[in-house]
């Protein structure tokens, strides 16, 4: 699958309520853009958010994606799924998790 619309069609065709999208923010920024618009429109179909910044797949705050805005949209939504990290820390793994402190 290369986009949200393909995933939505597949979910509709299967017709099962327990199938959700793993929304990869890094890839969707590269493939589609309009991240928060898509996430808001299809929040009930998203079961897992995967984060990494763009373009180097670093931790949030190291690239072009406005994670302050994205996390605020997530917080204000009814999203109740998982958020997973799949990025390459700029230094150590421990230092690469320091960004999370500002969102606690």
PDB file of C-alpha atoms in Angstrom:
ATOM      1  CA  UNK A   1       0.000   0.000   0.000  1.00  0.00           C
ATOM      2  CA  UNK A   2       1.261   3.459  -0.833  1.00  0.00           C
ATOM      3  CA  UNK A   3      -1.415   5.732   0.569  1.00  0.00           C
ATOM      4  CA  UNK A   4      -4.239   6.225   3.001  1.00  0.00           C
ATOM      5  CA  UNK A   5      -6.952   5.897   0.366  1.00  0.00           C
ATOM      6  CA  UNK A   6      -5.699   2.443  -0.670  1.00  0.00           C
ATOM      7  CA  UNK A   7      -5.765   1.322   2.950  1.00  0.00           C
ATOM      8  CA  UNK A   8      -9.276   2.682   3.435  1.00  0.00           C
ATOM      9  CA  UNK A   9     -10.551   0.853   0.339  1.00  0.00           C
ATOM     10  CA  UNK A  10      -8.983  -2.387   1.571  1.00  0.00           C
ATOM     11  CA  UNK A  11     -10.535  -1.968   5.025  1.00  0.00           C
ATOM     12  CA  UNK A  12     -13.937  -1.294   3.472  1.00  0.00           C
ATOM     13  CA  UNK A  13     -13.634  -4.306   1.143  1.00  0.00           C
ATOM     14  CA  UNK A  14     -12.713  -6.617   4.021  1.00  0.00           C
ATOM     15  CA  UNK A  15     -15.585  -5.267   6.101  1.00  0.00           C
ATOM     16  CA  UNK A  16     -14.179  -6.033   9.535  1.00  0.00           C
ATOM     17  CA  UNK A  17     -14.283  -3.507  12.386  1.00  0.00           C
ATOM     18  CA  UNK A  18     -11.068  -4.804  13.929  1.00  0.00           C
ATOM     19  CA  UNK A  19      -8.799  -3.866  11.008  1.00  0.00           C
ATOM     20  CA  UNK A  20      -7.142  -0.477  11.411  1.00  0.00           C
ATOM     21  CA  UNK A  21      -4.463   1.572   9.686  1.00  0.00           C
ATOM     22  CA  UNK A  22      -0.935   1.855  10.979  1.00  0.00           C
ATOM     23  CA  UNK A  23      -0.453   5.488  10.002  1.00  0.00           C
ATOM     24  CA  UNK A  24       3.254   6.070   9.419  1.00  0.00           C
ATOM     25  CA  UNK A  25       3.699   9.834   9.758  1.00  0.00           C
ATOM     26  CA  UNK A  26       7.178   9.791   8.194  1.00  0.00           C
ATOM     27  CA  UNK A  27       6.046   7.981   5.054  1.00  0.00           C
ATOM     28  CA  UNK A  28       2.744   9.797   4.751  1.00  0.00           C
ATOM     29  CA  UNK A  29       4.582  13.134   4.845  1.00  0.00           C
ATOM     30  CA  UNK A  30       6.706  11.910   1.951  1.00  0.00           C
ATOM     31  CA  UNK A  31       3.830  10.327   0.006  1.00  0.00           C
ATOM     32  CA  UNK A  32       0.783  12.492   0.746  1.00  0.00           C
ATOM     33  CA  UNK A  33       1.386  15.477   3.013  1.00  0.00           C
ATOM     34  CA  UNK A  34      -1.698  16.936   4.722  1.00  0.00           C
ATOM     35  CA  UNK A  35      -0.938  14.813   7.786  1.00  0.00           C
ATOM     36  CA  UNK A  36      -3.308  16.299  10.328  1.00  0.00           C
ATOM     37  CA  UNK A  37      -6.133  16.665   7.832  1.00  0.00           C
ATOM     38  CA  UNK A  38      -5.902  12.962   6.997  1.00  0.00           C
ATOM     39  CA  UNK A  39      -5.422  11.899  10.615  1.00  0.00           C
ATOM     40  CA  UNK A  40      -8.464  13.909  11.707  1.00  0.00           C
ATOM     41  CA  UNK A  41     -10.682  12.730   8.855  1.00  0.00           C
ATOM     42  CA  UNK A  42      -9.895   9.047   9.417  1.00  0.00           C
ATOM     43  CA  UNK A  43      -9.182   8.937  13.167  1.00  0.00           C
ATOM     44  CA  UNK A  44     -11.693   6.117  13.638  1.00  0.00           C
ATOM     45  CA  UNK A  45      -9.773   3.986  11.119  1.00  0.00           C
ATOM     46  CA  UNK A  46      -6.298   4.574  12.610  1.00  0.00           C
ATOM     47  CA  UNK A  47      -5.173   2.112  15.268  1.00  0.00           C
ATOM     48  CA  UNK A  48      -1.468   2.908  15.473  1.00  0.00           C
ATOM     49  CA  UNK A  49       0.575   6.031  14.788  1.00  0.00           C
ATOM     50  CA  UNK A  50       4.214   5.572  13.882  1.00  0.00           C
ATOM     51  CA  UNK A  51       6.484   8.584  14.218  1.00  0.00           C
ATOM     52  CA  UNK A  52       9.780   9.757  12.765  1.00  0.00           C
ATOM     53  CA  UNK A  53      10.790  13.153  11.457  1.00  0.00           C
ATOM     54  CA  UNK A  54      11.477  13.951   7.850  1.00  0.00           C
ATOM     55  CA  UNK A  55      13.756  13.896   5.858  1.00  0.00           C
ATOM     56  CA  UNK A  56      16.359  11.869   7.800  1.00  0.00           C
ATOM     57  CA  UNK A  57      13.989   9.736   9.885  1.00  0.00           C
ATOM     58  CA  UNK A  58      15.232  11.358  13.091  1.00  0.00           C
ATOM     59  CA  UNK A  59      13.401  11.863  16.350  1.00  0.00           C
ATOM     60  CA  UNK A  60      10.583  14.445  16.457  1.00  0.00           C
ATOM     61  CA  UNK A  61      11.903  17.995  16.268  1.00  0.00           C
ATOM     62  CA  UNK A  62      14.881  17.224  14.040  1.00  0.00           C
ATOM     63  CA  UNK A  63      13.256  17.777  10.661  1.00  0.00           C
ATOM     64  CA  UNK A  64      10.454  19.453   8.759  1.00  0.00           C
ATOM     65  CA  UNK A  65       7.402  17.911  10.446  1.00  0.00           C
ATOM     66  CA  UNK A  66       5.729  20.186  13.001  1.00  0.00           C
ATOM     67  CA  UNK A  67       5.323  17.643  15.784  1.00  0.00           C
ATOM     68  CA  UNK A  68       4.143  20.295  18.267  1.00  0.00           C
ATOM     69  CA  UNK A  69       1.124  20.816  16.018  1.00  0.00           C
ATOM     70  CA  UNK A  70       0.657  17.098  15.287  1.00  0.00           C
ATOM     71  CA  UNK A  71       0.769  16.057  18.951  1.00  0.00           C
ATOM     72  CA  UNK A  72      -1.687  18.839  19.790  1.00  0.00           C
ATOM     73  CA  UNK A  73      -4.093  17.555  17.113  1.00  0.00           C
ATOM     74  CA  UNK A  74      -3.731  14.005  18.473  1.00  0.00           C
ATOM     75  CA  UNK A  75      -4.316  15.216  22.034  1.00  0.00           C
ATOM     76  CA  UNK A  76      -7.479  17.097  21.019  1.00  0.00           C
ATOM     77  CA  UNK A  77      -8.859  14.171  19.026  1.00  0.00           C
ATOM     78  CA  UNK A  78     -10.563  11.032  20.227  1.00  0.00           C
ATOM     79  CA  UNK A  79      -7.554   8.939  19.189  1.00  0.00           C
ATOM     80  CA  UNK A  80      -7.048   6.130  21.688  1.00  0.00           C
ATOM     81  CA  UNK A  81      -4.496   3.973  19.904  1.00  0.00           C
ATOM     82  CA  UNK A  82      -0.791   3.400  20.158  1.00  0.00           C
ATOM     83  CA  UNK A  83       2.034   5.738  19.171  1.00  0.00           C
ATOM     84  CA  UNK A  84       5.206   3.937  18.163  1.00  0.00           C
ATOM     85  CA  UNK A  85       8.646   5.342  17.423  1.00  0.00           C
ATOM     86  CA  UNK A  86      10.614   4.200  14.407  1.00  0.00           C
ATOM     87  CA  UNK A  87      13.408   6.678  13.981  1.00  0.00           C
ATOM     88  CA  UNK A  88      17.185   6.857  13.982  1.00  0.00           C
ATOM     89  CA  UNK A  89      18.389   8.845  17.010  1.00  0.00           C
ATOM     90  CA  UNK A  90      20.916  11.533  16.161  1.00  0.00           C
ATOM     91  CA  UNK A  91      23.124  10.375  19.042  1.00  0.00           C
ATOM     92  CA  UNK A  92      22.314   7.779  21.709  1.00  0.00           C
ATOM     93  CA  UNK A  93      18.991   6.010  22.212  1.00  0.00           C
ATOM     94  CA  UNK A  94      18.592   7.681  25.617  1.00  0.00           C
ATOM     95  CA  UNK A  95      19.222  11.164  24.206  1.00  0.00           C
ATOM     96  CA  UNK A  96      16.932  10.296  21.320  1.00  0.00           C
ATOM     97  CA  UNK A  97      14.020   9.942  23.755  1.00  0.00           C
ATOM     98  CA  UNK A  98      14.488  13.323  25.452  1.00  0.00           C
ATOM     99  CA  UNK A  99      11.952  14.979  23.113  1.00  0.00           C
ATOM    100  CA  UNK A 100       9.129  13.141  24.886  1.00  0.00           C
ATOM    101  CA  UNK A 101       9.572  15.185  28.084  1.00  0.00           C
ATOM    102  CA  UNK A 102       7.936  18.253  26.549  1.00  0.00           C
ATOM    103  CA  UNK A 103       4.760  16.274  25.787  1.00  0.00           C
ATOM    104  CA  UNK A 104       4.140  14.696  29.196  1.00  0.00           C
TER     105      UNK A 104
END
